[in-house]
Tab-separated table of C-alpha atoms and ligand atoms in Angstrom:
chain	number	residue	atom	x	y	z
A	1	UNK	CA	15.414	38.236	-66.450
A	2	UNK	CA	12.997	35.941	-64.659
A	3	UNK	CA	14.081	34.286	-61.434
A	4	UNK	CA	13.973	30.612	-60.495
A	5	UNK	CA	12.844	29.569	-57.018
A	6	UNK	CA	13.757	25.986	-56.201
A	7	UNK	CA	11.985	24.888	-53.004
A	8	UNK	CA	13.848	21.649	-52.443
A	9	UNK	CA	15.839	19.224	-50.346
A	10	UNK	CA	19.436	19.447	-49.175
A	11	UNK	CA	21.089	16.160	-48.202
A	12	UNK	CA	24.507	15.086	-47.113
A	13	UNK	CA	25.159	12.019	-49.301
A	14	UNK	CA	27.251	9.215	-47.745
A	15	UNK	CA	28.314	7.295	-50.835
A	16	UNK	CA	29.681	3.740	-50.535
A	17	UNK	CA	31.415	2.019	-53.470
A	18	UNK	CA	30.248	-1.596	-53.565
A	19	UNK	CA	30.914	-4.656	-55.665
A	20	UNK	CA	27.141	-4.976	-56.105
A	21	UNK	CA	24.035	-3.463	-54.520
A	22	UNK	CA	23.567	-5.310	-51.248
A	23	UNK	CA	20.953	-8.107	-51.024
A	24	UNK	CA	18.609	-8.786	-48.058
A	25	UNK	CA	20.554	-10.421	-45.221
A	26	UNK	CA	23.948	-9.837	-46.843
A	27	UNK	CA	26.946	-8.088	-45.238
A	28	UNK	CA	29.423	-6.662	-47.715
A	29	UNK	CA	32.481	-4.474	-47.177
A	30	UNK	CA	32.483	-1.193	-49.113
A	31	UNK	CA	35.651	-0.504	-51.106
A	32	UNK	CA	35.494	3.246	-50.331
A	33	UNK	CA	33.287	5.947	-48.835
A	34	UNK	CA	32.818	9.545	-49.942
A	35	UNK	CA	30.782	12.349	-48.358
A	36	UNK	CA	29.147	14.635	-50.926
A	37	UNK	CA	26.596	17.468	-51.106
A	38	UNK	CA	23.311	16.225	-52.553
A	39	UNK	CA	19.546	16.180	-52.365
A	40	UNK	CA	17.424	16.408	-55.494
A	41	UNK	CA	16.641	20.023	-54.645
A	42	UNK	CA	20.237	21.094	-54.075
A	43	UNK	CA	21.476	19.216	-57.150
A	44	UNK	CA	18.859	20.842	-59.353
A	45	UNK	CA	19.664	24.304	-57.955
A	46	UNK	CA	23.349	23.795	-58.746
A	47	UNK	CA	22.466	22.592	-62.272
A	48	UNK	CA	20.061	25.502	-62.840
A	49	UNK	CA	22.674	28.041	-61.741
A	50	UNK	CA	25.570	26.457	-63.666
A	51	UNK	CA	23.351	26.407	-66.754
A	52	UNK	CA	22.753	30.153	-66.325
A	53	UNK	CA	19.506	30.606	-64.339
A	54	UNK	CA	19.179	33.287	-61.642
A	55	UNK	CA	18.514	30.664	-58.962
A	56	UNK	CA	17.228	30.959	-55.376
A	57	UNK	CA	17.274	27.805	-53.248
A	58	UNK	CA	14.656	27.688	-50.458
A	59	UNK	CA	14.301	24.857	-47.969
A	60	UNK	CA	15.546	23.854	-44.530
A	61	UNK	CA	18.861	22.699	-43.128
A	62	UNK	CA	19.213	21.059	-39.731
A	63	UNK	CA	21.620	21.450	-36.843
A	64	UNK	CA	24.617	19.660	-38.424
A	65	UNK	CA	27.710	21.270	-39.931
A	66	UNK	CA	26.149	22.209	-43.257
A	67	UNK	CA	29.083	23.944	-44.900
A	68	UNK	CA	29.474	21.101	-47.434
A	69	UNK	CA	25.960	21.987	-48.678
A	70	UNK	CA	26.056	25.774	-48.542
A	71	UNK	CA	29.565	25.952	-50.077
A	72	UNK	CA	28.582	24.073	-53.245
A	73	UNK	CA	25.464	26.200	-53.677
A	74	UNK	CA	27.355	29.465	-53.199
A	75	UNK	CA	30.154	28.358	-55.519
A	76	UNK	CA	27.585	27.694	-58.264
A	77	UNK	CA	26.068	31.162	-57.703
A	78	UNK	CA	22.830	29.974	-56.059
A	79	UNK	CA	21.253	32.596	-53.751
A	80	UNK	CA	20.358	31.409	-50.260
A	81	UNK	CA	18.202	34.323	-48.995
A	82	UNK	CA	15.236	32.032	-48.222
A	83	UNK	CA	17.088	29.040	-46.783
A	84	UNK	CA	16.124	28.291	-43.140
A	85	UNK	CA	17.759	26.339	-40.316
A	86	UNK	CA	15.504	24.176	-38.131
A	87	UNK	CA	16.019	22.254	-34.867
A	88	UNK	CA	16.307	18.807	-36.519
A	89	UNK	CA	19.086	16.824	-38.173
A	90	UNK	CA	19.961	17.844	-41.738
A	91	UNK	CA	18.626	15.474	-44.403
A	92	UNK	CA	21.036	12.745	-45.399
A	93	UNK	CA	21.300	9.658	-47.570
A	94	UNK	CA	23.191	6.396	-47.633
A	95	UNK	CA	23.991	5.610	-51.259
A	96	UNK	CA	25.467	2.380	-52.617
A	97	UNK	CA	27.160	2.684	-56.018
A	98	UNK	CA	28.034	-0.568	-57.796
A	99	UNK	CA	30.811	-1.262	-60.300
A	100	UNK	CA	28.655	-0.178	-63.242
A	101	UNK	CA	27.816	3.182	-61.615
A	102	UNK	CA	24.214	2.231	-60.726
A	103	UNK	CA	22.966	3.307	-57.316
A	104	UNK	CA	20.526	2.508	-54.537
A	105	UNK	CA	19.537	5.210	-52.010
A	106	UNK	CA	18.261	5.301	-48.404
A	107	UNK	CA	16.841	8.785	-47.758
A	108	UNK	CA	16.435	10.360	-44.303
A	109	UNK	CA	14.453	13.579	-44.781
A	110	UNK	CA	15.263	15.311	-41.463
A	111	UNK	CA	14.809	19.100	-41.726
A	112	UNK	CA	13.720	18.851	-45.371
A	113	UNK	CA	10.237	17.844	-44.270
A	114	UNK	CA	9.843	20.465	-41.520
A	115	UNK	CA	8.902	23.486	-43.647
A	116	UNK	CA	6.286	25.697	-42.004
A	117	UNK	CA	3.403	27.171	-44.000
A	118	UNK	CA	4.269	30.709	-42.817
A	119	UNK	CA	7.835	30.270	-44.145
A	120	UNK	CA	6.511	29.048	-47.467
A	121	UNK	CA	4.062	31.957	-47.788
A	122	UNK	CA	6.720	34.534	-46.874
A	123	UNK	CA	9.134	33.214	-49.495
A	124	UNK	CA	6.620	33.658	-52.328
A	125	UNK	CA	6.335	37.406	-51.538
A	126	UNK	CA	9.726	37.814	-53.251
A	127	UNK	CA	8.684	36.318	-56.598
A	128	UNK	CA	6.329	37.409	-59.355
A	129	UNK	CA	4.523	36.504	-62.567
A	130	UNK	CA	6.800	34.807	-65.092
A	131	UNK	CA	9.277	33.482	-62.504
A	132	UNK	CA	9.699	29.697	-62.324
A	133	UNK	CA	9.076	27.472	-59.283
A	134	UNK	CA	10.990	24.166	-59.377
A	135	UNK	CA	9.878	21.304	-57.099
A	136	UNK	CA	10.751	17.684	-56.357
A	137	UNK	CA	9.224	15.279	-53.817
A	138	UNK	CA	11.753	15.511	-50.963
A	139	UNK	CA	10.151	18.375	-49.001
A	140	UNK	CA	6.741	18.875	-47.368
A	141	UNK	CA	4.251	21.615	-48.339
A	142	UNK	CA	4.161	20.909	-52.092
A	143	UNK	CA	0.454	21.661	-52.481
A	144	UNK	CA	0.804	25.005	-50.686
A	145	UNK	CA	3.776	25.903	-52.902
A	146	UNK	CA	1.919	25.016	-56.096
A	147	UNK	CA	-1.129	27.050	-55.063
A	148	UNK	CA	0.983	30.048	-54.021
A	149	UNK	CA	3.018	29.995	-57.234
A	150	UNK	CA	-0.061	29.634	-59.393
A	151	UNK	CA	-1.863	32.475	-57.607
A	152	UNK	CA	0.910	34.922	-58.552
A	153	UNK	CA	1.366	33.636	-62.110
A	154	UNK	CA	4.648	31.782	-61.636
A	155	UNK	CA	5.350	28.831	-63.903
A	156	UNK	CA	5.812	25.513	-62.100
A	157	UNK	CA	8.149	22.641	-63.025
A	158	UNK	CA	7.597	19.511	-60.920
A	159	UNK	CA	10.027	16.606	-60.943
A	160	UNK	CA	7.860	13.792	-59.565
A	161	UNK	CA	10.736	12.101	-57.750
A	162	UNK	CA	11.003	10.124	-55.528
A	163	UNK	CA	7.496	8.936	-56.363
A	164	UNK	CA	4.879	8.380	-53.663
A	165	UNK	CA	1.164	7.723	-54.260
A	166	UNK	CA	0.071	10.908	-52.450
A	167	UNK	CA	1.580	12.968	-55.297
A	168	UNK	CA	-1.397	11.991	-57.432
A	169	UNK	CA	-3.601	14.118	-55.135
A	170	UNK	CA	-1.568	17.277	-55.885
A	171	UNK	CA	-2.957	19.873	-58.335
A	172	UNK	CA	-0.596	18.696	-61.106
A	173	UNK	CA	-2.651	20.534	-63.714
A	174	UNK	CA	-1.210	23.800	-62.325
A	175	UNK	CA	2.263	22.755	-63.530
A	176	UNK	CA	3.779	23.988	-66.788
A	177	UNK	CA	6.237	21.072	-66.785
A	178	UNK	CA	5.970	17.640	-65.174
A	179	UNK	CA	9.190	15.594	-65.295
A	180	UNK	CA	8.961	11.829	-64.782
A	181	UNK	CA	10.860	8.623	-65.384
A	182	UNK	CA	9.053	5.585	-66.760
A	183	UNK	CA	8.085	4.222	-63.311
A	184	UNK	CA	6.629	7.586	-62.248
A	185	UNK	CA	5.003	8.080	-65.640
A	186	UNK	CA	3.431	4.614	-65.395
A	187	UNK	CA	1.970	5.478	-61.978
A	188	UNK	CA	0.438	8.741	-63.275
A	189	UNK	CA	-0.920	7.132	-66.436
A	190	UNK	CA	-1.993	3.941	-64.579
A	191	UNK	CA	-0.073	1.974	-67.223
A	192	UNK	CA	2.695	-0.606	-67.285
A	193	UNK	CA	5.968	1.408	-67.077
A	194	UNK	CA	7.503	-0.842	-69.723
A	195	UNK	CA	4.849	0.232	-72.275
A	196	UNK	CA	5.972	1.852	-75.499
A	197	UNK	CA	7.226	5.305	-74.327
A	198	UNK	CA	5.108	7.242	-76.837
A	199	UNK	CA	2.003	5.377	-75.600
A	200	UNK	CA	3.126	6.115	-72.038
A	201	UNK	CA	3.392	9.811	-72.864
A	202	UNK	CA	-0.129	9.685	-74.359
A	203	UNK	CA	-1.375	8.041	-71.163
A	204	UNK	CA	0.228	10.722	-68.991
A	205	UNK	CA	-1.139	13.467	-71.260
A	206	UNK	CA	-4.691	12.143	-70.738
A	207	UNK	CA	-4.311	12.702	-66.961
A	208	UNK	CA	-2.574	16.110	-67.172
A	209	UNK	CA	-3.497	17.445	-70.625
A	210	UNK	CA	-2.335	21.046	-70.151
A	211	UNK	CA	1.198	20.304	-68.882
A	212	UNK	CA	4.342	19.799	-70.918
A	213	UNK	CA	5.587	16.322	-69.981
A	214	UNK	CA	9.245	15.297	-69.884
A	215	UNK	CA	9.813	11.523	-69.771
A	216	UNK	CA	13.385	10.424	-69.021
A	217	UNK	CA	14.326	6.854	-69.920
A	218	UNK	CA	17.901	6.436	-68.662
A	219	UNK	CA	20.284	5.231	-71.363
A	220	UNK	CA	17.467	5.160	-73.936
A	221	UNK	CA	17.071	8.958	-73.907
A	222	UNK	CA	14.183	11.315	-73.209
A	223	UNK	CA	10.900	12.607	-74.639
A	224	UNK	CA	9.448	16.119	-74.338
A	225	UNK	CA	5.758	16.443	-75.144
A	226	UNK	CA	3.861	19.740	-75.327
A	227	UNK	CA	0.055	19.804	-75.567
A	228	UNK	CA	-1.156	19.435	-79.174
A	229	UNK	CA	2.365	18.883	-80.575
A	230	UNK	CA	4.199	15.804	-81.784
A	231	UNK	CA	6.506	14.523	-78.977
A	232	UNK	CA	10.194	15.377	-79.426
A	233	UNK	CA	12.841	12.765	-78.655
A	234	UNK	CA	16.535	12.872	-77.750
A	235	UNK	CA	19.042	10.044	-77.322
A	236	UNK	CA	21.469	9.499	-74.455
A	237	UNK	CA	25.232	10.047	-74.905
A	238	UNK	CA	27.489	6.997	-74.569
A	239	UNK	CA	29.990	7.502	-71.728
A	240	UNK	CA	31.709	5.308	-69.153
A	241	UNK	CA	29.505	5.657	-66.063
A	242	UNK	CA	31.310	6.173	-62.759
A	243	UNK	CA	28.344	7.353	-60.678
A	244	UNK	CA	24.857	8.032	-62.046
A	245	UNK	CA	23.690	9.822	-58.859
A	246	UNK	CA	22.311	13.264	-59.750
A	247	UNK	CA	22.356	12.788	-63.538
A	248	UNK	CA	18.569	13.231	-63.711
A	249	UNK	CA	18.880	16.408	-61.628
A	250	UNK	CA	21.541	17.711	-64.007
A	251	UNK	CA	19.252	17.021	-66.972
A	252	UNK	CA	16.362	18.819	-65.238
A	253	UNK	CA	18.367	21.941	-64.351
A	254	UNK	CA	19.874	22.328	-67.813
A	255	UNK	CA	16.650	21.543	-69.676
A	256	UNK	CA	14.564	24.041	-67.690
A	257	UNK	CA	17.207	26.758	-68.014
A	258	UNK	CA	17.450	26.312	-71.782
A	259	UNK	CA	13.651	26.335	-72.183
A	260	UNK	CA	13.235	29.406	-69.928
A	261	UNK	CA	15.961	31.046	-72.001
A	262	UNK	CA	13.850	30.575	-75.136
A	263	UNK	CA	15.969	27.859	-76.752
A	264	UNK	CA	14.265	25.494	-79.202
A	265	UNK	CA	13.086	22.359	-77.338
A	266	UNK	CA	15.265	20.022	-79.454
A	267	UNK	CA	18.352	22.109	-78.702
A	268	UNK	CA	17.411	22.320	-75.001
A	269	UNK	CA	17.151	18.520	-74.801
A	270	UNK	CA	20.525	18.031	-76.490
A	271	UNK	CA	22.289	20.419	-74.100
A	272	UNK	CA	20.599	18.725	-71.118
A	273	UNK	CA	21.554	15.237	-72.389
A	274	UNK	CA	25.209	16.252	-72.822
A	275	UNK	CA	25.307	17.855	-69.350
A	276	UNK	CA	23.825	14.718	-67.759
A	277	UNK	CA	26.313	12.504	-69.612
A	278	UNK	CA	29.267	14.533	-68.331
A	279	UNK	CA	27.900	14.283	-64.775
A	280	UNK	CA	27.857	10.463	-64.794
A	281	UNK	CA	31.576	10.318	-65.607
A	282	UNK	CA	32.372	11.795	-62.165
A	283	UNK	CA	31.742	10.804	-58.548
A	284	UNK	CA	29.059	12.506	-56.450
A	285	UNK	CA	25.874	14.343	-57.357
A	286	UNK	CA	26.177	18.152	-57.144
A	287	UNK	CA	29.981	18.009	-57.475
A	288	UNK	CA	29.700	16.194	-60.792
A	289	UNK	CA	27.579	18.842	-62.555
A	290	UNK	CA	29.394	20.677	-65.383
A	291	UNK	CA	29.197	24.374	-66.255
A	292	UNK	CA	27.333	25.486	-69.376
A	293	UNK	CA	30.674	26.465	-70.912
A	294	UNK	CA	32.018	22.941	-70.421
A	295	UNK	CA	28.883	21.426	-71.976
A	296	UNK	CA	28.990	23.729	-75.007
A	297	UNK	CA	32.647	22.828	-75.644
A	298	UNK	CA	32.101	19.094	-75.159
A	299	UNK	CA	32.287	16.813	-78.223
A	300	UNK	CA	29.342	14.925	-76.678
A	301	UNK	CA	27.004	17.734	-77.722
A	302	UNK	CA	27.465	16.942	-81.408
A	303	UNK	CA	27.475	13.173	-80.939
A	304	UNK	CA	24.122	12.438	-79.397
A	305	UNK	CA	22.858	9.060	-80.626
A	306	UNK	CA	19.306	8.574	-81.881
A	307	UNK	CA	16.556	8.013	-79.358
A	308	UNK	CA	16.102	4.310	-78.522
A	309	UNK	CA	12.389	4.017	-77.828
B	401	RIB	O1	18.870	12.601	-57.312
B	401	RIB	C1	19.997	12.277	-56.539
B	401	RIB	C2	19.778	12.661	-55.108
B	401	RIB	O2	18.739	11.887	-54.575
B	401	RIB	C3	20.974	12.403	-54.212
B	401	RIB	O3	21.880	13.479	-54.186
B	401	RIB	C4	20.336	12.083	-52.877
B	401	RIB	O4	20.521	13.057	-51.906
B	401	RIB	C5	18.860	11.846	-53.167
B	401	RIB	O5	18.077	12.822	-52.675
């Protein structure tokens, strides 16, 4: 069985329930606060492992009490052999969640952006051709990781989030999968993000023709486009949203696991959509991610609405 190496962030998420996302100059009392394990990297590792991947999480923690982060990873079965501790604060976020479940995030990278090149190089010695490298944009060293993975024949899946312009200088053509939302897709394609999604996919494809592109569109659904194939679409399940934080990470972890497992792309997208829908019905990011068993038993899986392009 091939292994998955996720070189990604680990954040302590301080989540504040708000009437509405705060405006400039406004002071507003939160109705509650929760402290949760998070970080796009950690969330995706938990989702990958709960979906069934043999997952290794690499990255860096800081000097804080990190048990909230390591416990959730271990409980999901994620292996931590290549996780380092550095002399900096652990990454953290301040997240506002409004009454409709929408969020707004302040991200402090801390140790996540202190990875040393020697640590990166050493980690890749433990992986081989056919294994999968999963990346997001919350750690440093992405170019080095892509080059290392490519040189040993690993596949690369890159979730271009949170988007920054310097990502466009990365060797994206080395990636097997590039996962974007419409804003990120618009930046890659140099197109209006509100363009017709199929046209947006075509625009992205022109810039990175050899990659499979996954475009997620929130409640409208998602599109998966392989080179030289008609794009496949999947709708988004209707659920009552409590907290949308980490739903995209859940989708990513389940989709990649299903595809690596040889599932048909349409089936992989449906499983990922159902997993993401379950996650938004619960508070927190990593803590809200379901197991594969729960997803397969869920009535949501057989009730996925049509794609709303
Ligand atoms: O994708 C959700 C994650 O983004 C949160 O858990 C937060 O830590 C931020 O990194």
